[in-house]
Structure formats: structure tokens, C-alpha cells
CSV table of C-alpha atoms in Angstrom, one decimal:
chain,number,residue,atom,x,y,z
A,133,MET,CA,-4.1,-17.3,6.1
A,134,ARG,CA,-2.2,-20.3,4.7
A,135,CYS,CA,-4.4,-20.0,1.5
A,136,LEU,CA,-3.2,-16.4,1.2
A,137,ALA,CA,0.4,-17.5,1.6
A,138,ASP,CA,-0.1,-20.2,-1.0
A,139,GLY,CA,-1.7,-17.6,-3.4
A,140,ALA,CA,1.3,-15.3,-2.8
A,141,ARG,CA,3.7,-18.1,-3.7
A,142,GLU,CA,1.7,-18.7,-6.9
A,143,ARG,CA,2.0,-15.0,-7.6
A,144,ASP,CA,-1.7,-14.4,-7.5
A,145,PRO,CA,-2.2,-10.6,-7.7
A,146,ASP,CA,-5.4,-10.9,-5.6
A,147,ALA,CA,-3.5,-12.7,-2.8
A,148,TRP,CA,-0.8,-10.0,-2.9
A,149,GLU,CA,-3.3,-7.2,-2.8
A,150,GLN,CA,-5.0,-8.9,0.2
A,151,LEU,CA,-1.6,-9.1,1.9
A,152,TYR,CA,-0.9,-5.5,1.2
A,153,ARG,CA,-4.2,-4.4,2.7
A,154,LEU,CA,-3.7,-6.7,5.7
A,155,ILE,CA,-0.2,-5.5,6.6
A,156,HIS,CA,-0.7,-1.8,5.6
A,157,PRO,CA,-2.4,-0.5,8.7
A,158,ARG,CA,0.0,-1.9,11.2
A,159,LEU,CA,3.2,-1.5,9.2
A,160,PHE,CA,2.3,2.0,8.2
A,161,ALA,CA,1.5,2.9,11.8
A,162,PHE,CA,4.8,1.5,13.0
A,163,ALA,CA,6.8,3.2,10.2
A,164,ARG,CA,5.0,6.5,10.5
A,165,ASN,CA,5.7,6.7,14.2
A,166,ARG,CA,9.4,6.5,13.3
A,167,LEU,CA,9.5,8.6,10.2
A,168,SER,CA,8.9,12.2,9.4
A,169,ASP,CA,6.0,12.0,6.9
A,170,ASP,CA,3.3,9.8,5.4
A,171,VAL,CA,5.1,9.3,2.1
A,172,ASP,CA,8.2,7.8,3.7
A,173,ALA,CA,6.0,5.5,5.7
A,174,GLU,CA,4.1,4.4,2.6
A,175,ASP,CA,7.4,3.9,0.9
A,176,VAL,CA,8.4,1.5,3.6
A,177,VAL,CA,5.2,-0.5,3.1
A,178,SER,CA,5.7,-0.6,-0.7
A,179,GLU,CA,9.3,-1.6,-0.4
A,180,THR,CA,8.4,-4.3,2.1
A,181,MET,CA,5.9,-5.8,-0.3
A,182,THR,CA,8.3,-5.6,-3.3
A,183,ARG,CA,11.0,-7.4,-1.3
A,184,ALA,CA,8.5,-10.0,-0.1
A,185,LEU,CA,7.6,-10.7,-3.7
A,186,SER,CA,11.2,-11.3,-4.6
A,187,GLN,CA,11.7,-13.6,-1.6
A,188,ILE,CA,8.4,-15.4,-1.5
A,189,ASP,CA,9.9,-18.6,-2.9
A,190,ARG,CA,11.9,-18.8,0.3
A,191,PHE,CA,9.0,-18.4,2.6
A,192,ARG,CA,8.1,-21.5,4.5
A,193,TRP,CA,5.0,-21.4,6.6
A,194,ARG,CA,5.4,-21.5,10.4
A,195,ASP,CA,3.7,-19.8,13.2
A,196,PRO,CA,2.9,-17.0,13.6
A,197,GLY,CA,2.5,-16.9,9.8
A,198,ILE,CA,3.0,-14.7,6.9
A,199,GLU,CA,2.0,-11.4,8.5
A,200,ALA,CA,4.9,-11.7,10.9
A,201,TRP,CA,7.2,-12.6,8.1
A,202,LEU,CA,6.2,-9.5,6.2
A,203,PHE,CA,6.5,-7.3,9.3
A,204,GLY,CA,10.0,-8.7,9.8
A,205,ILE,CA,10.9,-7.5,6.3
A,206,GLY,CA,9.3,-4.2,7.0
A,207,ARG,CA,11.4,-3.8,10.1
A,208,ASN,CA,14.6,-4.4,8.1
A,209,VAL,CA,13.5,-1.9,5.5
A,210,LEU,CA,12.9,0.7,8.2
A,211,HIS,CA,16.3,0.1,9.8
A,212,GLU,CA,17.9,0.4,6.4
A,213,HIS,CA,16.1,3.7,5.8
A,214,HIS,CA,17.4,5.0,9.1
A,215,ARG,CA,20.9,4.0,8.2
A,216,ARG,CA,20.6,5.5,4.8
A,217,THR,CA,19.3,8.8,6.1
A,218,GLY,CA,21.9,8.9,8.9
A,219,ARG,CA,19.5,8.7,11.7
A,220,THR,CA,21.5,6.8,14.3
A,221,GLN,CA,20.8,9.0,17.3
A,222,PRO,CA,17.8,8.3,19.5
A,223,ARG,CA,14.7,10.1,18.6
A,224,SER,CA,14.1,13.4,20.2
A,225,GLU,CA,10.5,13.9,19.2
A,226,ILE,CA,7.4,12.1,17.8
A,227,ASP,CA,5.5,14.0,15.2
A,228,PRO,CA,2.5,15.2,17.1
A,229,ALA,CA,0.6,15.6,13.8
A,230,ALA,CA,1.0,11.9,13.2
A,231,ALA,CA,0.0,10.8,16.7
A,232,THR,CA,-3.5,12.2,16.6
A,233,ASN,CA,-5.5,9.1,15.8
A,234,ALA,CA,-7.0,8.2,19.1
A,235,PRO,CA,-9.6,10.6,20.3
A,236,SER,CA,-9.7,11.9,23.9
A,237,ASP,CA,-11.9,10.0,26.2
A,238,ASP,CA,-14.1,13.0,26.9
A,239,GLU,CA,-14.5,14.6,23.6
A,240,GLY,CA,-17.5,16.6,24.7
A,241,ASP,CA,-15.6,18.2,27.6
A,242,PRO,CA,-12.9,20.6,26.4
A,243,ALA,CA,-11.3,20.6,29.8
A,244,SER,CA,-11.1,16.9,30.0
A,245,GLY,CA,-9.8,16.8,26.4
A,246,LEU,CA,-7.1,19.2,27.4
A,247,ILE,CA,-6.0,17.0,30.2
A,248,ALA,CA,-6.1,13.9,28.0
A,249,ASP,CA,-3.9,15.7,25.5
A,250,GLU,CA,-1.5,16.7,28.2
A,251,GLU,CA,-1.4,13.2,29.4
A,252,LYS,CA,-0.6,11.9,25.9
A,253,GLN,CA,2.1,14.6,25.6
A,254,ALA,CA,3.6,13.5,28.9
A,255,VAL,CA,3.6,9.9,27.7
A,256,ARG,CA,5.3,10.8,24.5
A,257,HIS,CA,8.0,12.6,26.4
A,258,ALA,CA,8.5,9.8,28.8
A,259,PHE,CA,8.5,7.3,26.0
A,260,LEU,CA,11.3,9.1,24.2
A,261,ARG,CA,13.5,8.8,27.3
A,262,LEU,CA,13.3,5.0,27.1
A,263,ARG,CA,16.0,2.9,25.6
A,264,PRO,CA,15.6,2.2,21.9
A,265,GLU,CA,15.0,-1.5,22.6
A,266,ASP,CA,12.2,-0.6,25.0
A,267,GLN,CA,10.7,1.8,22.5
A,268,GLU,CA,10.7,-0.7,19.8
A,269,ILE,CA,9.0,-3.5,21.9
A,270,LEU,CA,6.3,-1.0,23.0
A,271,GLU,CA,5.8,0.3,19.5
A,272,LEU,CA,5.5,-3.2,18.0
A,273,ARG,CA,2.9,-4.0,20.7
A,274,PHE,CA,0.9,-0.8,21.2
A,275,VAL,CA,1.3,1.0,17.8
A,276,ALA,CA,1.4,-1.9,15.4
A,277,GLY,CA,-0.8,-4.1,17.6
A,278,LEU,CA,1.3,-7.2,17.3
A,279,SER,CA,1.0,-10.2,19.7
A,280,ALA,CA,4.0,-11.3,21.8
A,281,GLU,CA,4.3,-14.3,19.5
A,282,GLU,CA,4.5,-12.1,16.4
A,283,ILE,CA,7.0,-9.8,18.0
A,284,ALA,CA,9.1,-12.7,19.1
A,285,TYR,CA,9.2,-14.0,15.6
A,286,ILE,CA,10.2,-10.6,14.2
A,287,VAL,CA,13.0,-9.8,16.7
A,288,GLY,CA,14.2,-13.4,17.0
A,289,ARG,CA,13.4,-14.0,20.7
A,290,ARG,CA,11.0,-16.2,22.6
A,291,SER,CA,7.6,-15.0,23.3
A,292,GLY,CA,8.1,-15.3,27.1
A,293,ALA,CA,11.1,-13.0,26.8
A,294,ILE,CA,9.1,-10.5,24.8
A,295,ARG,CA,6.3,-10.5,27.5
A,296,MET,CA,9.0,-9.9,30.2
A,297,ALA,CA,10.7,-7.2,28.1
A,298,GLN,CA,7.3,-5.5,27.5
A,299,SER,CA,6.5,-5.6,31.2
A,300,ARG,CA,9.8,-4.1,32.1
A,301,ALA,CA,9.6,-1.4,29.5
A,302,LEU,CA,6.2,-0.4,30.8
A,303,ASP,CA,7.6,-0.3,34.3
A,304,ARG,CA,10.3,2.0,33.1
A,305,LEU,CA,7.8,4.1,31.4
A,306,ARG,CA,5.8,4.4,34.6
A,307,ARG,CA,8.9,5.5,36.4
A,308,GLN,CA,9.6,8.1,33.7
A,309,LEU,CA,6.0,9.4,34.2
A,310,GLY,CA,6.6,9.9,37.9
A,311,ASP,CA,3.6,11.4,39.5
A,312,ARG,CA,1.4,10.0,36.8
A,313,SER,CA,2.1,6.5,38.1
A,314,GLU,CA,-1.6,5.9,38.5
A,315,LEU,CA,-1.4,4.8,34.9
B,189,MET,CA,-9.2,5.5,8.0
B,190,ASN,CA,-7.8,2.1,8.9
B,191,GLU,CA,-7.0,1.3,12.4
B,192,PRO,CA,-4.2,-0.9,13.5
B,193,ARG,CA,-5.6,-4.3,14.3
B,194,GLN,CA,-7.4,-4.4,17.6
B,195,ASP,CA,-8.9,-7.9,17.5
B,196,LYS,CA,-6.2,-9.3,19.7
B,197,PRO,CA,-6.9,-8.9,23.4
B,198,ARG,CA,-4.5,-6.9,25.4
B,199,GLN,CA,-2.1,-9.1,27.2
B,200,GLU,CA,-2.5,-9.2,31.0
B,201,GLY,CA,-0.6,-6.4,32.5
B,202,ASP,CA,-0.9,-4.0,29.6
B,203,GLY,CA,-3.4,-2.0,31.6
B,204,GLN,CA,-4.3,1.6,31.3
B,205,LEU,CA,-0.8,2.6,30.5
B,206,GLY,CA,-0.9,0.5,27.4
B,207,GLU,CA,-4.1,2.2,26.2
B,208,VAL,CA,-2.7,5.6,26.8
B,209,LEU,CA,0.5,4.6,25.0
B,210,THR,CA,-1.5,3.5,22.0
B,211,ALA,CA,-3.5,6.8,22.1
B,212,ALA,CA,-0.3,8.9,22.4
B,213,LEU,CA,1.7,7.2,19.8
B,214,ARG,CA,-0.5,5.6,17.2
B,215,PRO,CA,-0.7,7.7,14.0
B,216,SER,CA,-3.7,8.1,11.8
B,217,VAL,CA,-3.6,5.4,9.1
B,218,PRO,CA,-4.8,6.3,5.6
B,219,GLU,CA,-6.4,3.8,3.3
B,220,PRO,CA,-3.8,2.1,1.1
B,221,ASP,CA,-2.8,4.2,-1.8
B,222,PRO,CA,-4.6,2.8,-4.8
B,223,ALA,CA,-1.7,3.6,-7.1
B,224,ARG,CA,0.7,1.6,-4.9
B,225,VAL,CA,-1.7,-1.3,-4.8
B,226,ALA,CA,-1.9,-1.1,-8.6
B,227,ALA,CA,1.9,-1.0,-8.9
B,228,LEU,CA,2.2,-4.1,-6.6
B,229,ARG,CA,-0.3,-6.0,-8.7
B,230,LEU,CA,1.6,-5.1,-11.8
B,231,ARG,CA,4.9,-6.3,-10.3
B,232,VAL,CA,3.2,-9.6,-9.3
B,233,ILE,CA,2.0,-10.1,-12.8
B,234,GLU,CA,5.4,-9.3,-14.2
B,235,SER,CA,7.0,-11.7,-11.7
B,236,ALA,CA,4.6,-14.4,-12.8
B,237,ASN,CA,5.3,-13.7,-16.4
B,238,ALA,CA,9.0,-13.8,-15.8
B,239,ALA,CA,8.5,-17.2,-14.1
B,240,SER,CA,6.7,-18.6,-17.1
B,241,ALA,CA,8.5,-17.0,-20.0
B,242,SER,CA,7.0,-19.3,-22.5
B,243,ARG,CA,3.5,-18.2,-21.8
B,244,VAL,CA,1.9,-16.1,-24.6
B,245,VAL,CA,0.0,-13.1,-23.2
B,246,VAL,CA,-2.8,-11.5,-25.1
B,247,ALA,CA,-4.1,-8.1,-24.3
B,248,GLY,CA,-6.9,-8.4,-21.8
B,249,ASP,CA,-5.6,-11.6,-20.4
B,250,ARG,CA,-5.9,-11.8,-16.7
B,251,PRO,CA,-4.0,-13.9,-14.3
B,252,SER,CA,-5.5,-17.3,-13.6
B,253,ALA,CA,-7.3,-16.2,-10.5
B,254,GLN,CA,-10.2,-13.8,-11.0
B,255,PRO,CA,-8.8,-10.5,-9.9
B,256,ARG,CA,-10.3,-8.5,-7.2
B,257,PRO,CA,-10.4,-4.7,-7.6
B,258,TRP,CA,-7.0,-3.1,-8.1
B,259,ILE,CA,-8.2,-0.1,-6.4
B,260,GLY,CA,-9.9,0.4,-3.1
B,261,SER,CA,-12.6,2.9,-2.3
B,262,GLY,CA,-10.2,5.4,-0.8
B,263,ARG,CA,-9.0,8.3,-2.8
B,264,ARG,CA,-5.3,8.7,-3.2
B,265,PRO,CA,-4.1,11.7,-1.2
B,266,LYS,CA,-2.1,14.3,-3.0
B,267,ARG,CA,1.6,13.5,-2.9
B,268,ARG,CA,4.7,14.5,-4.6
B,269,ARG,CA,4.8,11.6,-7.0
B,270,TRP,CA,2.6,8.7,-8.2
B,271,PRO,CA,3.5,5.4,-6.6
B,272,ILE,CA,6.9,4.4,-5.7
B,273,GLY,CA,8.8,1.4,-4.6
B,274,PRO,CA,12.0,-0.2,-5.6
B,275,VAL,CA,13.0,-0.6,-9.2
B,276,LEU,CA,11.6,-3.6,-11.0
B,277,ALA,CA,12.8,-2.6,-14.3
B,278,GLY,CA,14.5,-5.9,-14.8
B,279,ALA,CA,11.3,-7.8,-14.3
B,280,ALA,CA,9.4,-5.3,-16.5
B,281,ALA,CA,11.9,-5.8,-19.3
B,282,VAL,CA,11.6,-9.6,-19.0
B,283,ALA,CA,7.8,-9.3,-19.1
B,284,LEU,CA,7.9,-7.1,-22.1
B,285,ALA,CA,10.4,-9.4,-23.8
B,286,VAL,CA,8.3,-12.6,-23.4
B,287,VAL,CA,4.9,-11.4,-24.4
B,288,ALA,CA,3.6,-11.9,-27.8
B,289,GLY,CA,0.4,-12.6,-29.7
B,290,PHE,CA,-1.3,-9.3,-29.0
B,291,ALA,CA,-4.8,-9.3,-30.5
B,292,VAL,CA,-5.1,-7.4,-33.7
B,293,GLY,CA,-8.4,-6.3,-35.0
B,294,ARG,CA,-10.7,-3.4,-35.3
B,295,LEU,CA,-13.5,-1.9,-33.3
B,296,ASP,CA,-15.3,-1.3,-36.6
B,297,SER,CA,-14.4,-0.7,-40.2
B,298,ASP,CA,-14.0,3.0,-40.4
B,299,GLY,CA,-10.7,3.5,-38.7
B,300,PRO,CA,-7.1,3.0,-39.7
B,301,ALA,CA,-5.4,-0.4,-39.3
B,302,PRO,CA,-4.9,-1.0,-35.5
B,303,LEU,CA,-1.6,-1.4,-33.9
B,304,LEU,CA,-3.2,-3.2,-31.0
B,305,ARG,CA,-6.6,-3.8,-29.6
B,306,GLY,CA,-7.9,-5.1,-26.3
B,307,THR,CA,-10.8,-5.0,-23.9
B,308,ALA,CA,-10.3,-3.1,-20.6
B,309,THR,CA,-12.2,-4.8,-17.9
B,310,ALA,CA,-13.5,-3.5,-14.6
B,311,VAL,CA,-11.2,-3.7,-11.6
B,312,ASP,CA,-14.3,-4.2,-9.5
B,313,ALA,CA,-15.3,-7.8,-10.1
B,314,ASN,CA,-18.9,-6.9,-9.5
B,315,ALA,CA,-19.0,-4.1,-12.1
B,316,ALA,CA,-20.1,-4.7,-15.7
B,317,ALA,CA,-18.2,-1.7,-17.1
B,318,ARG,CA,-15.8,-2.5,-19.9
B,319,ALA,CA,-14.3,-0.8,-22.9
B,320,ASP,CA,-12.9,-1.9,-26.2
B,321,ILE,CA,-9.7,0.0,-26.9
B,322,GLU,CA,-7.9,0.2,-30.1
B,323,VAL,CA,-4.7,2.1,-30.9
B,324,SER,CA,-3.9,2.8,-34.5
B,325,ALA,CA,-1.2,4.7,-36.4
B,326,ALA,CA,-2.3,8.1,-37.4
B,327,GLY,CA,0.2,10.2,-39.3
B,328,ALA,CA,3.2,10.8,-37.1
B,329,GLY,CA,1.3,9.8,-34.0
B,330,ARG,CA,-1.4,7.4,-32.9
B,331,GLN,CA,-5.1,7.4,-32.6
B,332,VAL,CA,-6.8,5.8,-29.6
B,333,ARG,CA,-10.4,4.7,-30.0
B,334,LEU,CA,-12.5,3.7,-27.0
B,335,GLN,CA,-15.9,2.2,-26.9
B,336,GLY,CA,-17.2,1.8,-23.4
B,337,THR,CA,-20.4,0.3,-21.9
B,338,ASP,CA,-22.0,0.2,-18.5
B,339,LEU,CA,-19.9,3.1,-17.1
B,340,ALA,CA,-21.4,4.7,-14.1
B,341,PRO,CA,-22.3,8.3,-14.6
B,342,PRO,CA,-19.6,10.5,-13.0
B,343,GLU,CA,-20.5,13.0,-10.4
B,344,PRO,CA,-20.8,16.6,-11.6
B,345,GLY,CA,-17.4,18.0,-12.2
B,346,SER,CA,-15.7,14.6,-12.4
B,347,PHE,CA,-14.9,12.7,-15.6
B,348,TYR,CA,-13.3,9.5,-16.9
B,349,GLU,CA,-9.7,9.6,-18.1
B,350,LEU,CA,-7.8,7.2,-20.2
B,351,TRP,CA,-4.1,6.6,-19.5
B,352,PHE,CA,-1.1,4.8,-20.8
B,353,ALA,CA,0.8,3.5,-17.7
B,354,ARG,CA,4.2,1.9,-17.0
B,355,ILE,CA,6.8,1.3,-14.3
B,356,ARG,CA,9.5,3.9,-14.5
B,357,ALA,CA,12.9,2.4,-14.9
B,358,SER,CA,14.7,5.0,-12.9
B,359,ASP,CA,13.0,4.5,-9.5
B,360,GLY,CA,10.3,1.9,-10.0
B,361,GLY,CA,7.4,4.4,-9.7
B,362,LEU,CA,4.3,4.0,-11.8
B,363,GLU,CA,3.9,6.8,-14.3
B,364,ALA,CA,1.0,7.6,-16.6
B,365,ILE,CA,0.4,9.6,-19.7
B,366,SER,CA,-3.1,10.8,-20.4
B,367,ALA,CA,-4.7,9.9,-23.7
B,368,GLY,CA,-7.8,11.9,-23.1
B,369,THR,CA,-10.9,12.5,-20.9
B,370,PHE,CA,-14.5,11.6,-21.5
B,371,ARG,CA,-17.9,11.3,-20.0
B,372,PRO,CA,-20.4,8.5,-20.9
B,373,GLY,CA,-23.9,9.1,-22.0
B,374,PRO,CA,-26.9,8.6,-19.8
B,375,ASN,CA,-27.0,4.9,-20.7
B,376,GLY,CA,-23.3,4.4,-19.6
B,377,SER,CA,-22.0,4.1,-23.1
B,378,VAL,CA,-19.4,6.1,-24.8
B,379,SER,CA,-17.4,6.2,-28.0
B,380,VAL,CA,-14.5,8.5,-28.3
B,381,ARG,CA,-11.4,9.0,-30.3
B,382,PHE,CA,-8.2,10.6,-29.1
B,383,ASP,CA,-5.0,11.6,-30.9
B,384,THR,CA,-1.9,10.9,-28.9
B,385,ALA,CA,1.9,10.9,-29.3
B,386,ALA,CA,2.2,8.0,-26.9
B,387,ASP,CA,3.8,4.8,-28.2
B,388,PRO,CA,1.8,2.0,-26.8
B,389,THR,CA,4.7,-0.4,-27.1
B,390,GLN,CA,6.4,1.7,-24.4
B,391,PHE,CA,3.6,1.0,-21.8
B,392,GLN,CA,2.4,-1.9,-19.8
B,393,LEU,CA,-1.1,-0.9,-19.0
B,394,MET,CA,-4.0,1.2,-20.2
B,395,LEU,CA,-6.1,2.5,-17.3
B,396,VAL,CA,-9.4,4.3,-17.1
B,397,THR,CA,-9.7,6.4,-14.0
B,398,LEU,CA,-12.6,8.3,-12.6
B,399,GLU,CA,-11.0,11.7,-11.9
B,400,PRO,CA,-12.4,14.2,-9.4
B,401,GLY,CA,-11.8,17.3,-11.5
B,402,ASP,CA,-9.4,18.7,-9.0
B,403,GLY,CA,-7.0,20.1,-11.6
B,404,ASP,CA,-4.3,17.5,-10.8
B,405,PRO,CA,-2.6,16.6,-14.1
B,406,LEU,CA,-1.6,13.2,-12.6
B,407,PRO,CA,-4.1,10.4,-11.9
B,408,SER,CA,-5.8,11.1,-8.6
B,409,GLY,CA,-9.0,9.1,-9.0
B,410,ASP,CA,-9.9,5.5,-8.6
B,411,VAL,CA,-9.0,3.1,-11.4
B,412,VAL,CA,-12.2,1.8,-13.0
B,413,LEU,CA,-10.9,-0.2,-16.0
B,414,GLN,CA,-7.6,-1.8,-16.7
B,415,LEU,CA,-6.0,-3.5,-19.7
B,416,GLN,CA,-2.7,-5.2,-19.6
B,417,LEU,CA,-0.7,-4.5,-22.7
B,418,PRO,CA,1.7,-7.0,-24.1
């Protein structure tokens, strides 16, 4: 990964393409979950990489590495997008068309699939009742698939504090789910 | 479809709720848009050119590192515009201002004097496809000649298309103007000539895409060959 960062600093197009392909799945997923369509989410990824290119001379390697650095830029791009579009209120919904990636556990059983879909819907509703800070921690962890160390770098906190925040956010989500507390 | 990275083990305590949360929230992730990848590569090249303004660029020059493909295997989904991104018109202007020494020559002796000439090379480093491209003045317009070799036969209904491409100053998007379409012969070779009104000095790239024949007037196929213009 350090080689990739070195290549990026040297403005090697191959290194930048690799970085784009590396960051795209997670940053797109994170952005898409917070935006209304795929194009806006792709815009966030593109804008992130363009800003990264303009700032690469300022990048200094330190753990957890260049992916977290890129994701930190992406998070700022997303926040600016929200400010620009006037979305300052908490989200009231998650685009169900977007959140269809993971298949139900029992795809061969329509009844089981229905239950699984209901479960997901209930989780979405419960998630939206969480505080924005809890939502973001959980999205960074479970949508973007980032480690506690990466999240800590991105939000400027210690990894131990992130683990604690995640645990508390999950507890609050369980309470929101009420009788589905077996999760 | 790409999946968000799953190679990191769940932290202790994530439990079943974490898995359900992932299933409930995680969106489908498409392959990176090839046009956006191409636009990023172009910006990187422009940035490098701006950083070394004294370097002379010749058509067909590639960056010091051997490029990997510009374009992935995924097909760009239909969208309301070609790629986007913030404006880099400043960098583009610098890049255009510093380049010089564009190769001048001729594919052969029967055409008008060329305005420029270069060799478009495959974006797939493992592919042998290439095309010599020459743009010449022709009356009030220009004439583009392309001689390609080792081009894979297109699927029925699909075809190759030659484009002039550049970063749009207004919004940083990559825009392209078609020069013409063609299909190679059975041996992968082709020699075609197109009349065009496009001014090559106004573009940064020439691209050859493999188009699916979907009626989309914009590039919607994978880029096969690329030539950086001065």
C-alpha cells in the first residue's frame, strides 16, 4: 500500500486508478446510503479522488494508511454536498432500492425471505431513529466495512473510543428494535 | 458488482445485529464507471504535465509507468451525462500550453499533409491492438485516417467508434465527439477515413471504444485504444 501511495505522489496514473478501484466500493456504498441516487454517489467518489490528487503532496504516510486518508476526504465531500443541498435535517428514510445488495438468508423459501425482508425493514426504521453520530459510526463500520482504526483516523478519535461508540450505538439500535432484541 | 470489503473480521461484539445491519443498509455497488476512471487518469496526467512544464510531450507518449487499462471490464450504466467531477480546466489549460513537438508525418503518401499523427495504443496492457491515426486538413474541415491492427472482432451488432475527447471547462466532465464508426476485417485490421469538423487542437485525447450498438449517441462502451493529444 505504501508503494501505491508513493505512486500516487509521483502522479502515476496506474496508481491513481488502483486507488480509485480500491476506494470505490466502500466510499460508493457509504455515499449511496446517504444520497438519493447512484449518480450523486459516483460524483462523491470522483470529487474525492480529484481533491486527493490536488492534495497528494501534503499526504504523509501514517497508519492506517492512504485508504483512510481518501475516505476522510470523501466524508468531507459528502458533508459539503449535504450542506449545499440543504439537507440538514436527520434522514427520514433510506432508499430501499439502494439497500438491496445482501440476499435473504433463505432465498429458496419465499416465506423466510419475506421475514428477512421485514427484519431488514425494521432495522432500517430503527436505524433512522438513532442519533446522527450513531448512524455515521454504524455506517462507517457496517456499510463501508471500515475497521475501528480507520474510523478513528477519519473522525479524529481514538480507536478505543470508536469501539465503545459502536457498541453503544448497537445497544441503542437493539433497544429501538424492541421485541427483536434477539439480534 | 463489487462488494464492500469483507476481508476484515468483524469486531467482537458486532454479532448478528451487525450482519443484519449490513444486509439492511448496504447498497448494491456497481463497477467503477470506466469514463470516470478515464477522466481521473487524464487529470493525473495533466497534473504531472503541469508539474513538469518543461517536458515535451509527443502524441502517443505515455507516462513513465506502463499504464494499466484505463477501463475496467464493466460497462458504464446509462446516466444523464458522461463523467463528472470538479473542474480541472486550469490544469488542462496548463497541460495544453506546455506540450509541444507533436509528431508530424503521414500514414502513407496518398493523403493530404497531416496536422497531427500518433499511434493509439491498447488500454489493456496485454492486448496487441493499436491504430495509427492521422488528422489532416480537408477543405473547411478535417479528415481522420485510422489504420488499426489486432482489433478483436466485435460482437454482432456492436462496432468500434473513434472519438475526440476533452475535459469540459464548465463542469469538469469528459465530453467526446464521434469521428466515425468502423468494424475491422476478419484479420483484425482496418483502414478507414472519416471527414470531421472537429478541431483536434481543441481535444486532449482520441479514444476508440467498442460500442454495444444500443443507440446511445454518447460513448457507452469500453475504451479499447487511447491516444493522448498534445
